[in-house]
Amino acid sequence: MKRFFAAALFIGLCMALCACGSGQVRQIQRADTAMGTVIQQKLYTVSDTDDAAEEIDALLRELESGELSWRLETSEVYRINASAGAEEGVSVSESFAALLERCLEISGDAGDAFDVTLGPVVRLWDLDSWASGERTGEFVPPDGQALEEALARCGSGRLRLDGENGRLYLPEGMSLDLGAVGKGIALDRILEYLQEQDEITGATVSVGGSVLTYGEKPDGAPWRVGIVNPQKTSENMGILSLEGQWCVSTSGDYERYVEADGVRYHHIIDPVTGYPADSGVAGVTVLTKDGFLSDALSTACFILGSERGMKLAETYGAEVLFVEKDGSITMSEGMRAVYTESLYTESH
Ligand code: AMP
Ligand code: MG
């Protein structure tokens, strides 16, 4: 009996010490804007400061201003775009060259439906400004000739990347727009950061339509990521239940758009026509371990439609879910395993 009490006392002491040593897991919640979108963080940490949330915000602002923004003169993309037409090309960082190479690979596999050189066409539509309310008044779609001219300045096949020497040659009039992958790249950077922070035990961070899940919830329950109903965007049509680390990206015709004369002009452009893609799809969600890939594939799959998009996702081992304009759903097998139809509106 004595031995039993001694053992129980010893175990009790160990547990108390563990609890003191590791501290209590606490939740940090934060909403902010960066990269032209809303950032929502939920971090589970044993630290008693909110430093991690601030550092993640700072990291995203740096990604935008130092690398990806086409608007800010401080960014690498801005510097590259300013070099279009220069015979000597422009120097690019190793990480940017690697990123661009991945974009070009996806363009090749997506039969050119995905194209980060669409800058001239995307600028002409300027749908981000209309959707955000920055531009107001009567929306008039660009005229056919202006679109033709802008399209003629695009095409991934026309740029030359010399990765070995870190140089990129953009033809005159071309400009890069990394809007299709920026949020996914952000998730990859956040993941790298989280992996270095021992005090963070779990997290979900959403950057616009892309969500990162990481680690565990304190109660061990799976992460819950909602799939928005494109026909009623205040509701989810389903929930993904995910264990551990994942990246979930969604592209939808309801995310950024303007309506004129009963037509919805959204922000995902078909490089063949120069017009907003009309593949019958209203929303696509891609699930992978890699943020860049989930974001790139969700955009590409939206343009390709469910049949061709499903094949593309399969090539990359990604899970995918298509919501057609009539509300019907098609999904890959792995997606079905984590999807539950649901009317809940709350995620994470
Ligand atoms: P996402 O919301 O991730 O689907 O990305 C849409 C954004 O990608 C747009 O706002 C544009 O900046 C850019 N984009 C539009 N069409 C394409 C396309 N066909 N290929 C690559 N990027 C595109
Ligand atoms: Mg995307």
Tab-separated table of N, CA and C in Angstrom, residues 127-128 131 179-180 183 208-210 227-231 233 237 249-258 264-269 276-286 294-303 321-325:
chain	number	residue	atom	x	y	z
A	127	LEU	N	-9.992	44.561	-61.910
A	127	LEU	CA	-11.138	44.088	-61.120
A	127	LEU	C	-10.915	44.204	-59.613
A	128	ASP	N	-9.642	44.132	-59.178
A	128	ASP	CA	-9.377	44.286	-57.747
A	128	ASP	C	-9.870	45.645	-57.264
A	131	ALA	N	-13.682	45.663	-57.271
A	131	ALA	CA	-14.249	44.799	-56.226
A	131	ALA	C	-14.047	45.394	-54.842
A	179	GLY	N	-0.640	37.352	-58.346
A	179	GLY	CA	-1.856	37.303	-57.523
A	179	GLY	C	-2.387	35.891	-57.324
A	180	ALA	N	-2.117	35.005	-58.271
A	180	ALA	CA	-2.666	33.644	-58.184
A	180	ALA	C	-1.913	32.760	-57.200
A	183	LYS	N	-0.915	34.247	-51.986
A	183	LYS	CA	-1.459	33.828	-50.682
A	183	LYS	C	-0.886	32.464	-50.293
A	208	GLY	N	-6.635	35.532	-47.018
A	208	GLY	CA	-7.652	35.551	-48.068
A	208	GLY	C	-8.264	34.171	-48.206
A	209	GLY	N	-8.273	33.644	-49.414
A	209	GLY	CA	-8.905	32.339	-49.653
A	209	GLY	C	-7.998	31.145	-49.385
A	210	SER	N	-6.875	31.353	-48.708
A	210	SER	CA	-5.970	30.235	-48.429
A	210	SER	C	-5.775	30.063	-46.931
A	227	ILE	N	-15.885	25.235	-46.428
A	227	ILE	CA	-15.949	25.464	-47.879
A	227	ILE	C	-17.143	26.391	-48.111
A	228	VAL	N	-16.857	27.580	-48.605
A	228	VAL	CA	-17.916	28.585	-48.778
A	228	VAL	C	-18.906	28.143	-49.862
A	229	ASN	N	-20.182	28.400	-49.589
A	229	ASN	CA	-21.213	28.138	-50.601
A	229	ASN	C	-21.215	29.306	-51.587
A	230	PRO	N	-20.797	29.080	-52.846
A	230	PRO	CA	-20.693	30.205	-53.791
A	230	PRO	C	-22.029	30.916	-54.025
A	231	GLN	N	-23.137	30.166	-53.813
A	231	GLN	CA	-24.437	30.798	-54.045
A	231	GLN	C	-24.930	31.592	-52.842
A	233	THR	N	-22.641	33.218	-49.901
A	233	THR	CA	-21.262	33.221	-49.394
A	233	THR	C	-21.157	33.447	-47.886
A	237	MET	N	-20.826	25.342	-47.267
A	237	MET	CA	-21.596	24.192	-47.751
A	237	MET	C	-21.019	22.888	-47.211
A	249	SER	N	-6.583	25.999	-50.414
A	249	SER	CA	-6.808	27.255	-51.157
A	249	SER	C	-8.084	27.162	-51.966
A	250	THR	N	-8.796	28.262	-51.992
A	250	THR	CA	-10.033	28.313	-52.766
A	250	THR	C	-9.976	29.458	-53.763
A	251	SER	N	-10.419	29.201	-54.980
A	251	SER	CA	-10.613	30.257	-55.979
A	251	SER	C	-12.085	30.257	-56.340
A	252	GLY	N	-12.715	31.436	-56.315
A	252	GLY	CA	-14.147	31.474	-56.612
A	252	GLY	C	-14.541	32.733	-57.360
A	253	ASP	N	-15.653	32.634	-58.102
A	253	ASP	CA	-16.118	33.803	-58.867
A	253	ASP	C	-16.814	34.818	-57.973
A	254	TYR	N	-16.929	34.493	-56.680
A	254	TYR	CA	-17.593	35.374	-55.714
A	254	TYR	C	-16.578	36.167	-54.888
A	255	GLU	N	-15.280	35.909	-55.118
A	255	GLU	CA	-14.274	36.515	-54.242
A	255	GLU	C	-14.003	37.980	-54.586
A	256	ARG	N	-13.779	38.253	-55.861
A	256	ARG	CA	-13.547	39.633	-56.309
A	256	ARG	C	-14.237	39.796	-57.643
A	257	TYR	N	-15.255	40.635	-57.674
A	257	TYR	CA	-15.982	40.787	-58.933
A	257	TYR	C	-16.734	42.109	-58.958
A	258	VAL	N	-17.211	42.442	-60.152
A	258	VAL	CA	-18.098	43.585	-60.308
A	258	VAL	C	-19.212	43.127	-61.237
A	264	ARG	N	-21.612	39.015	-64.274
A	264	ARG	CA	-20.606	39.089	-63.226
A	264	ARG	C	-19.210	38.977	-63.862
A	265	TYR	N	-18.406	40.024	-63.680
A	265	TYR	CA	-17.022	39.999	-64.163
A	265	TYR	C	-16.127	39.742	-62.961
A	266	HIS	N	-15.547	38.535	-62.912
A	266	HIS	CA	-14.703	38.200	-61.760
A	266	HIS	C	-13.229	38.235	-62.136
A	267	HIS	N	-12.374	37.953	-61.152
A	267	HIS	CA	-10.939	38.271	-61.279
A	267	HIS	C	-10.077	37.153	-61.846
A	268	ILE	N	-10.668	36.015	-62.241
A	268	ILE	CA	-9.837	34.908	-62.744
A	268	ILE	C	-9.992	34.847	-64.265
A	269	ILE	N	-8.910	35.168	-64.940
A	269	ILE	CA	-8.978	35.424	-66.391
A	269	ILE	C	-8.543	34.197	-67.195
A	276	PRO	N	-12.998	36.968	-68.074
A	276	PRO	CA	-13.132	36.117	-66.890
A	276	PRO	C	-13.504	34.695	-67.295
A	277	ALA	N	-12.825	33.730	-66.698
A	277	ALA	CA	-12.998	32.327	-67.093
A	277	ALA	C	-14.438	31.886	-66.898
A	278	ASP	N	-14.922	31.098	-67.851
A	278	ASP	CA	-16.310	30.647	-67.803
A	278	ASP	C	-16.338	29.145	-68.059
A	279	SER	N	-15.837	28.381	-67.059
A	279	SER	CA	-15.706	26.936	-67.251
A	279	SER	C	-16.866	26.186	-66.605
A	280	GLY	N	-17.846	26.924	-66.109
A	280	GLY	CA	-18.977	26.270	-65.440
A	280	GLY	C	-18.778	26.135	-63.951
A	281	VAL	N	-17.560	26.487	-63.490
A	281	VAL	CA	-17.240	26.317	-62.080
A	281	VAL	C	-17.482	27.633	-61.332
A	282	ALA	N	-18.012	27.539	-60.101
A	282	ALA	CA	-18.200	28.741	-59.283
A	282	ALA	C	-17.136	28.833	-58.191
A	283	GLY	N	-16.614	27.674	-57.792
A	283	GLY	CA	-15.574	27.666	-56.756
A	283	GLY	C	-14.775	26.377	-56.814
A	284	VAL	N	-13.465	26.473	-56.538
A	284	VAL	CA	-12.597	25.288	-56.499
A	284	VAL	C	-11.766	25.343	-55.229
A	285	THR	N	-11.699	24.236	-54.517
A	285	THR	CA	-10.841	24.177	-53.333
A	285	THR	C	-9.810	23.074	-53.531
A	286	VAL	N	-8.548	23.417	-53.259
A	286	VAL	CA	-7.465	22.437	-53.413
A	286	VAL	C	-6.799	22.222	-52.052
A	294	SER	N	-1.185	24.671	-53.646
A	294	SER	CA	-2.641	24.729	-53.461
A	294	SER	C	-3.198	25.988	-54.109
A	295	ASP	N	-2.496	27.099	-53.972
A	295	ASP	CA	-2.985	28.366	-54.527
A	295	ASP	C	-2.925	28.352	-56.062
A	296	ALA	N	-1.780	27.915	-56.594
A	296	ALA	CA	-1.629	27.878	-58.060
A	296	ALA	C	-2.670	26.940	-58.672
A	297	LEU	N	-2.820	25.763	-58.062
A	297	LEU	CA	-3.748	24.780	-58.647
A	297	LEU	C	-5.197	25.226	-58.538
A	298	SER	N	-5.551	25.927	-57.460
A	298	SER	CA	-6.966	26.328	-57.351
A	298	SER	C	-7.302	27.315	-58.468
A	299	THR	N	-6.383	28.214	-58.772
A	299	THR	CA	-6.634	29.169	-59.866
A	299	THR	C	-6.695	28.418	-61.206
A	300	ALA	N	-5.695	27.559	-61.438
A	300	ALA	CA	-5.649	26.824	-62.710
A	300	ALA	C	-6.892	25.945	-62.882
A	301	CYS	N	-7.293	25.249	-61.820
A	301	CYS	CA	-8.450	24.348	-61.902
A	301	CYS	C	-9.737	25.127	-62.159
A	302	PHE	N	-9.825	26.329	-61.621
A	302	PHE	CA	-11.014	27.153	-61.867
A	302	PHE	C	-11.148	27.409	-63.365
A	303	ILE	N	-10.044	27.734	-64.004
A	303	ILE	CA	-10.076	28.068	-65.440
A	303	ILE	C	-10.321	26.816	-66.286
A	321	LEU	N	-11.850	19.915	-54.906
A	321	LEU	CA	-13.314	19.922	-54.826
A	321	LEU	C	-13.833	21.054	-55.705
A	322	PHE	N	-14.731	20.709	-56.622
A	322	PHE	CA	-15.312	21.708	-57.531
A	322	PHE	C	-16.768	21.934	-57.158
A	323	VAL	N	-17.159	23.193	-57.072
A	323	VAL	CA	-18.582	23.507	-56.957
A	323	VAL	C	-18.982	24.151	-58.278
A	324	GLU	N	-19.907	23.491	-58.981
A	324	GLU	CA	-20.340	24.026	-60.277
A	324	GLU	C	-21.320	25.177	-60.036
A	325	LYS	N	-21.593	25.924	-61.099
A	325	LYS	CA	-22.505	27.069	-60.950
A	325	LYS	C	-23.901	26.625	-60.518
